[in-house]
Tab-separated table of C-alpha atoms in Angstrom:
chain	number	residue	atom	x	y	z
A	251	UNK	CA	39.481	71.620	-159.659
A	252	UNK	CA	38.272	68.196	-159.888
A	253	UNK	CA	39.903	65.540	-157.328
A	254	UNK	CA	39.334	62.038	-158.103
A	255	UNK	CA	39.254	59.285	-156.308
A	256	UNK	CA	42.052	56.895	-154.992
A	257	UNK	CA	41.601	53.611	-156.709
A	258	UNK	CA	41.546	50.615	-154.268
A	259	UNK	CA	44.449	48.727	-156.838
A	260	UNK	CA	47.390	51.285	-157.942
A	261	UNK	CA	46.256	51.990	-161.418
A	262	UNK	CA	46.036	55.801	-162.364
A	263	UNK	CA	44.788	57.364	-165.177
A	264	UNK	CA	47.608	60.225	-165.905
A	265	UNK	CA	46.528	63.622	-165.914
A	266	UNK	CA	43.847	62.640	-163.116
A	267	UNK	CA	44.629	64.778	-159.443
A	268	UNK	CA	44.287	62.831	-156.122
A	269	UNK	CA	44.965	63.837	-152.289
A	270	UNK	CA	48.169	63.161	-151.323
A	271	UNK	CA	46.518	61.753	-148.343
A	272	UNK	CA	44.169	59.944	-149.751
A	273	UNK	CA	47.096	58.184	-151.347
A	274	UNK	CA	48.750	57.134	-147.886
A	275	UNK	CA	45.732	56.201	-146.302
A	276	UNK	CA	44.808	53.752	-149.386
A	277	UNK	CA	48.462	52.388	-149.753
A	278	UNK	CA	50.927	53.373	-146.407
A	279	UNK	CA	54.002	54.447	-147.351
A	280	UNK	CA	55.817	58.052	-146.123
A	281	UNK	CA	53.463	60.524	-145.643
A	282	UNK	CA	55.764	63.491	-146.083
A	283	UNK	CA	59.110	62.700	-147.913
A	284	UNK	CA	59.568	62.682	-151.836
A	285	UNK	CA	60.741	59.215	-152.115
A	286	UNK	CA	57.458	57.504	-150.673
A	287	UNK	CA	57.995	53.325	-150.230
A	288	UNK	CA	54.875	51.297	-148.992
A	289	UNK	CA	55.623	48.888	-147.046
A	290	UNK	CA	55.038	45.243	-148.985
A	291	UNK	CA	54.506	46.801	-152.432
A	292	UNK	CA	56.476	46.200	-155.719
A	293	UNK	CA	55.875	50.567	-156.528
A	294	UNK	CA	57.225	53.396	-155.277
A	295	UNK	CA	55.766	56.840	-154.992
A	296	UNK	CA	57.585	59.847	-155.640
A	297	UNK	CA	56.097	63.195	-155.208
A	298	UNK	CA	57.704	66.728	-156.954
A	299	UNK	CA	56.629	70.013	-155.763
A	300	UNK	CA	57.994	73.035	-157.693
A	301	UNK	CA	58.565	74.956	-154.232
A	302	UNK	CA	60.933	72.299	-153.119
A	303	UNK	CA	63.674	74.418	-154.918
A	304	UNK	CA	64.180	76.459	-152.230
A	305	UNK	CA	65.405	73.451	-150.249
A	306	UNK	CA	68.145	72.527	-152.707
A	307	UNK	CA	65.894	70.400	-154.644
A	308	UNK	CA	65.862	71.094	-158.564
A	309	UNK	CA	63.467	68.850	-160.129
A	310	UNK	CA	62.358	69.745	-163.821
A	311	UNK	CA	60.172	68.163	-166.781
A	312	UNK	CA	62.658	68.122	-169.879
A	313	UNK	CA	61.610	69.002	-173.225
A	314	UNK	CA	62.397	65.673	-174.703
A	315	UNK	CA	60.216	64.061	-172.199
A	316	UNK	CA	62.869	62.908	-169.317
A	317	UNK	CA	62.283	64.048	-166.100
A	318	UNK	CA	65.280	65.106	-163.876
A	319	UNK	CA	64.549	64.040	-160.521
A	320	UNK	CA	66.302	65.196	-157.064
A	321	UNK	CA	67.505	62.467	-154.782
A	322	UNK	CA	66.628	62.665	-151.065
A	323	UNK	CA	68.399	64.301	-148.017
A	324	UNK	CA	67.706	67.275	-146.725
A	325	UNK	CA	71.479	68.123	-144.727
A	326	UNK	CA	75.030	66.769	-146.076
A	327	UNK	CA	76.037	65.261	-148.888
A	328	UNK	CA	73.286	62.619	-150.212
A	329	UNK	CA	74.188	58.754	-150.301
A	330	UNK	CA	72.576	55.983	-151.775
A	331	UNK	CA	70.397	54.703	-149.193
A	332	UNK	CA	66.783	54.905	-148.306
A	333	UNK	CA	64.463	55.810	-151.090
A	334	UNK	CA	67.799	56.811	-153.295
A	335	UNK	CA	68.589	53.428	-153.185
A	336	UNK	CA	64.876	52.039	-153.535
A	337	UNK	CA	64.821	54.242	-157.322
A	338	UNK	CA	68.619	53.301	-157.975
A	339	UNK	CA	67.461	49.224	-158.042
A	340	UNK	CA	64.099	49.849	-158.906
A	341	UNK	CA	64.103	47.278	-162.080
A	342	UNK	CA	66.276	44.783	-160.006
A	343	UNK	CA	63.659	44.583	-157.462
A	344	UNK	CA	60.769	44.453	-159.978
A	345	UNK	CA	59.366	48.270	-158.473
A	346	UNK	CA	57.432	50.367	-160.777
A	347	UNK	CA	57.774	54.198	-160.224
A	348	UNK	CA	54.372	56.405	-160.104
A	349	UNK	CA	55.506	59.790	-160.264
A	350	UNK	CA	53.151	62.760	-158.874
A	351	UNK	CA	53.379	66.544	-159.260
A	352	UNK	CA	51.706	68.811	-156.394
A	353	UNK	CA	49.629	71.599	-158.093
A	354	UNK	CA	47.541	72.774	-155.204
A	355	UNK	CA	46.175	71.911	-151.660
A	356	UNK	CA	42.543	71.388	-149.960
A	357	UNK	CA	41.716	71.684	-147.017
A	358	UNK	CA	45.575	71.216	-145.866
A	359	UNK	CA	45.824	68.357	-147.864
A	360	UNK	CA	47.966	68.438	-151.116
A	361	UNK	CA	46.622	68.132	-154.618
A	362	UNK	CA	48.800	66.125	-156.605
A	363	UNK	CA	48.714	65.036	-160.685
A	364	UNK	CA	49.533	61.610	-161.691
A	365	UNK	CA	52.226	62.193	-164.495
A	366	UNK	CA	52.720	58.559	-165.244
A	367	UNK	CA	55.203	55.686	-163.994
A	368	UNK	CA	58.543	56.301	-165.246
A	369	UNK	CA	62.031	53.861	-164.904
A	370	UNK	CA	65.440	55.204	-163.906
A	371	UNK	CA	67.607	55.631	-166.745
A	372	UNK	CA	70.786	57.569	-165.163
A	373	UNK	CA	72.284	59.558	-162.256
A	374	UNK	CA	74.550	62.488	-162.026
A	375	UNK	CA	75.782	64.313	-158.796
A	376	UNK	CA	75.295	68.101	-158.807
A	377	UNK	CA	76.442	70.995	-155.895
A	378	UNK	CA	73.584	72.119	-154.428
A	379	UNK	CA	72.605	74.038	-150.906
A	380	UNK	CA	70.876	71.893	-148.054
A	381	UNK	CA	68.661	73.092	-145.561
A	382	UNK	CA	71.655	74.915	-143.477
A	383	UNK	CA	72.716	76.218	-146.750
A	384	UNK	CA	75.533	74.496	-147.253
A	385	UNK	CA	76.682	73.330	-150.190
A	386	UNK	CA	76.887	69.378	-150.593
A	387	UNK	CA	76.460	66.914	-153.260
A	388	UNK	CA	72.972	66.034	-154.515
A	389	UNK	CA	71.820	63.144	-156.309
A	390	UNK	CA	69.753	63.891	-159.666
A	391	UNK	CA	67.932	60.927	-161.163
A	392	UNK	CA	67.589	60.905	-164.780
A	393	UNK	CA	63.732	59.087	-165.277
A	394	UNK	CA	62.022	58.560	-168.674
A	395	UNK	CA	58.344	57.482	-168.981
A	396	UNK	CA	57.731	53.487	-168.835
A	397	UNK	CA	58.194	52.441	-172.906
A	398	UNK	CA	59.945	54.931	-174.003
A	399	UNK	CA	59.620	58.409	-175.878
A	400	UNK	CA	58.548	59.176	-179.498
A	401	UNK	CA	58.728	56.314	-181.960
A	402	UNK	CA	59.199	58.771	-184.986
A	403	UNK	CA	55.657	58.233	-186.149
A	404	UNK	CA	52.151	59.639	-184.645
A	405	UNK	CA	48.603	57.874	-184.117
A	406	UNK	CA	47.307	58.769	-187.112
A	407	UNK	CA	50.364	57.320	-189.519
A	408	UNK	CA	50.366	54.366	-187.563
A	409	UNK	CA	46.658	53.520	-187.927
A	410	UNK	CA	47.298	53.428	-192.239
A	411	UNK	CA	49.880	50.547	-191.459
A	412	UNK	CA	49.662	47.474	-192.658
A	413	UNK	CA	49.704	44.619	-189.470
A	414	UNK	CA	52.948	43.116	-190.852
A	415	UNK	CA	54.310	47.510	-191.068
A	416	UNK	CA	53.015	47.870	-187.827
A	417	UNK	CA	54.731	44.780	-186.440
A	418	UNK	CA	57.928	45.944	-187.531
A	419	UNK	CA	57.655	49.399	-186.353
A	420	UNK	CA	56.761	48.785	-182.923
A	421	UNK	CA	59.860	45.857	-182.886
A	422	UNK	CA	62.477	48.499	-183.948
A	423	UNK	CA	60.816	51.355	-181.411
A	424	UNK	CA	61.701	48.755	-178.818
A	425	UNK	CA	65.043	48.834	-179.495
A	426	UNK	CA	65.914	51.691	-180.031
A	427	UNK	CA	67.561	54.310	-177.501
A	428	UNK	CA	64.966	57.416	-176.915
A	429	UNK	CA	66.312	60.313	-178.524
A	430	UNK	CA	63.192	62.443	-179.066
A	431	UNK	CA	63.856	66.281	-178.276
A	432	UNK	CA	60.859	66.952	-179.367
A	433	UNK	CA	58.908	69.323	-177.038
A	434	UNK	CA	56.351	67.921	-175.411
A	435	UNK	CA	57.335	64.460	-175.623
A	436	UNK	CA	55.968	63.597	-172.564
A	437	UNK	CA	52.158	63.465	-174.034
A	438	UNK	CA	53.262	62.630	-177.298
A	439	UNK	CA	52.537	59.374	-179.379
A	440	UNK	CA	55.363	56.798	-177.292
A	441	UNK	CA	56.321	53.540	-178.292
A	442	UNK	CA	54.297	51.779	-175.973
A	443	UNK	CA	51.213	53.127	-177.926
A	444	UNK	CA	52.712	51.497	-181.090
A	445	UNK	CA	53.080	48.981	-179.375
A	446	UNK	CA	49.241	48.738	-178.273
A	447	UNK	CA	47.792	49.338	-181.229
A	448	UNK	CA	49.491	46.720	-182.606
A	449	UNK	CA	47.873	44.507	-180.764
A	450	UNK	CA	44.453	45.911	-180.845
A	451	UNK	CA	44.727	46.005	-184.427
A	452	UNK	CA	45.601	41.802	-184.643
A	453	UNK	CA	42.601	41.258	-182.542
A	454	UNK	CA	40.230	43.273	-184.705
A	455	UNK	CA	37.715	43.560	-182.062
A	456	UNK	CA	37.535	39.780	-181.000
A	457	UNK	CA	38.611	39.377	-177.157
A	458	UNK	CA	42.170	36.886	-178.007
A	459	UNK	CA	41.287	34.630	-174.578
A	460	UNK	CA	37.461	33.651	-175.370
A	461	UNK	CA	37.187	34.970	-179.281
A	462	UNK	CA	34.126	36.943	-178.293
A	463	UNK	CA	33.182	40.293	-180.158
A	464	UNK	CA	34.481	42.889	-178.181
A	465	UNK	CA	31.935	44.241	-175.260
A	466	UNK	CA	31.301	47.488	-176.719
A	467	UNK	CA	32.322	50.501	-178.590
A	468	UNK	CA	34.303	52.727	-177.107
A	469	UNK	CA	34.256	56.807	-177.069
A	470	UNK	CA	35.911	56.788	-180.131
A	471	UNK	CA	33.717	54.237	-181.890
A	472	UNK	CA	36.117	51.646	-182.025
A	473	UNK	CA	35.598	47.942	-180.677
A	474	UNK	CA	36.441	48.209	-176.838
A	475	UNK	CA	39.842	45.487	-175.759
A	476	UNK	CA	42.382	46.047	-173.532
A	477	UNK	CA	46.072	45.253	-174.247
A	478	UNK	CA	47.225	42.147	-171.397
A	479	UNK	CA	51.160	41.838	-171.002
A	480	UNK	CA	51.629	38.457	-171.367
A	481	UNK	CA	55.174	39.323	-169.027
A	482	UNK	CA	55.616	41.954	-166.221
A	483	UNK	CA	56.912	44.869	-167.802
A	484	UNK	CA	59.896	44.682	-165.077
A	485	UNK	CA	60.882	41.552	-166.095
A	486	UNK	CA	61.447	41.840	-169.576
A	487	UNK	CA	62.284	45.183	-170.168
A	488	UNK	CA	60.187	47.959	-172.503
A	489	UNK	CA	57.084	46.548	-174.363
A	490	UNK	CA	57.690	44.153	-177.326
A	491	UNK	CA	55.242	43.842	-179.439
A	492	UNK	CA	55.247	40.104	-179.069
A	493	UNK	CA	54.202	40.148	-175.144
A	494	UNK	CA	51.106	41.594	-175.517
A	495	UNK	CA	47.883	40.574	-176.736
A	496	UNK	CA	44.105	42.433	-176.842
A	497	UNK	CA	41.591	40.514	-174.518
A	498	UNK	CA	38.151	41.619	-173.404
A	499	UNK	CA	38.085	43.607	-170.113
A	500	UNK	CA	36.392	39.997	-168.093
A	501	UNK	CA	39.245	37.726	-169.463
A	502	UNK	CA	41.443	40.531	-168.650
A	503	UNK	CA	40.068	40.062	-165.060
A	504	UNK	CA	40.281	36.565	-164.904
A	505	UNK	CA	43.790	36.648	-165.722
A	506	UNK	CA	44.968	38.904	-163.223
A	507	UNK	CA	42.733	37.638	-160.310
A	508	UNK	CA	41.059	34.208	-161.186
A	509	UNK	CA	41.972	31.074	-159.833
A	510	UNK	CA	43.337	29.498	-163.063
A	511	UNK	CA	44.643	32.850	-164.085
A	512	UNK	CA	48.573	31.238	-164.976
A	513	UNK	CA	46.916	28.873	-166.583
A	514	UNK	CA	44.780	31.330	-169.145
A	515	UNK	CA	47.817	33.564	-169.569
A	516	UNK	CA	49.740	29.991	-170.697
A	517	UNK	CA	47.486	29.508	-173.340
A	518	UNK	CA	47.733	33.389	-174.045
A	519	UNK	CA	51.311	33.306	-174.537
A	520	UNK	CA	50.287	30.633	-176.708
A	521	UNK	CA	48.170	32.310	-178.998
A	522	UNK	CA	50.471	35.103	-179.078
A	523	UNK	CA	52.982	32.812	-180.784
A	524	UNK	CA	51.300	31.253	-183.405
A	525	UNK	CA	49.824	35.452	-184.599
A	526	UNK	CA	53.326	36.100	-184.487
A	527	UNK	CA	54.836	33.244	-186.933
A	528	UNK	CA	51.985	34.388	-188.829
A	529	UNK	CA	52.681	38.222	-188.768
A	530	UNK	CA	56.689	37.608	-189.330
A	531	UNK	CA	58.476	36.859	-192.603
């Protein structure tokens, strides 16, 4: 078991495990509910742990990818307060949801997996015992991962498109509703990959903020960029192809944390208009 460590900004790499404690003591928030809600932060933690069933709590990993996702409350019926509430108006109040899974513990402290950040979708109420074992009615969230499920097209069919194919693709993916029952969906090829590679693919290794060659190759030989949202992801929905743009990882940097950062990200948005007059029919 290989525990990594808590990054100082919250960015994850999914699949990657991390103390639970580590977590708190790098962020705040609840140490020991489900629904965890630093204090000051636009994200929200929330923690599954398959022997919470035996509390009332039924949360499952869905074959086409959704994750059903028990509200919190451990006696009476739950309500829509507290960390219910906090995942009810997540996208109103511009909060992203980072959704762990505990797999083990060490040294007393739990092990958890970073599955991803997912967006709330739905709700349903369900009978289900509490901690006196009576039966009252339980919240289930209905969460899908952040962009969306399978596009209808993998990595590999995506790479032969053409840029004004690819384009297109990733625009319809964005709009349409995620039906995938695929199993497995939840590592699968999701529209915010098309969506990605459509951008790495207009840059063709040039960095879009300077026009430098990209830094270096990558592991899988290919020119290293990173894909900048030109918007918040909260504010205008699931990726569009035309909000995002490949820049090198220092202008990526600069935009995020440099003192004229709006200002680069202006002329960004810029660029990213006139490659997508030229892209469109």
């Amino acid at each position: 078991m290989k525990i990594s460590d808590v990054p100082g900004k919250p960015q994850f790499e999914v699949g990657r495990q991390y103390l639970r404690k580590e977590l708190h003591d790098q962020f705040q928030g609840q140490r020991q509910h489900g629904i965890s809600t630093p204090s000051s932060k636009s994200f929200i933690f929330i923690f599954t742990d398959p022997a919470s069933e035996e509390h009332g709590y039924s949360d499952r990993f869905l074959e086409n990818g959704h994750f059903v996702y028990s509200g919190e409350g451990r006696v009476g019926d739950m309500t829509f307060d507290g960390g219910n509430e906090r995942i009810l108006n997540h996208k109103e109040n511009g909060d992203s949801l980072f959704v762990f899974e505990k797999v083990d513990e060490h040294n007393g402290a739990d092990v958890v997996t970073y599955d991803g950040e997912y967006e709330y979708i739905d709700h349903y109420w369900e009978r289900a015992p509490d901690d006196n074992d009576e039966m009252r009615d339980a919240i289930r969230f209905k969460l899908t991962p952040l962009g969306g499920l399978d596009p209808g097209i993998n990595k590999s069919e995506a790479a032969n498109l053409s840029r004004e194919d690819l384009f297109k693709r990733a625009r319809e993916s964005t709009q349409e509703v995620p039906t995938s029952t695929k199993p497995g969906a939840r590592t699968s090829y999701t529209r915010s990959d098309l969506v990605r590679d459509f951008a790495l693919k207009m840059a063709d290794g040039v960095c879009q903020a300077c026009n430098e060659e990209a830094p270096f190759v990558s592991n899988g030989g290919k020119p290293f960029l990173e894909v900048h949202h030109l918007y918040r992801v909260s504010d205008g929905g699931v990726d569009d192809p035309e909000n995002v743009i490949a820049i090198c990882p220092n202008c990526h940097r600069e935009v995020h944390h440099g003192q004229y950062g709006d200002q680069l990200n202006d002329r960004l948005i810029e660029n990213a208009k006139m490659r997508n007059q030229r892209i469109q029919p």
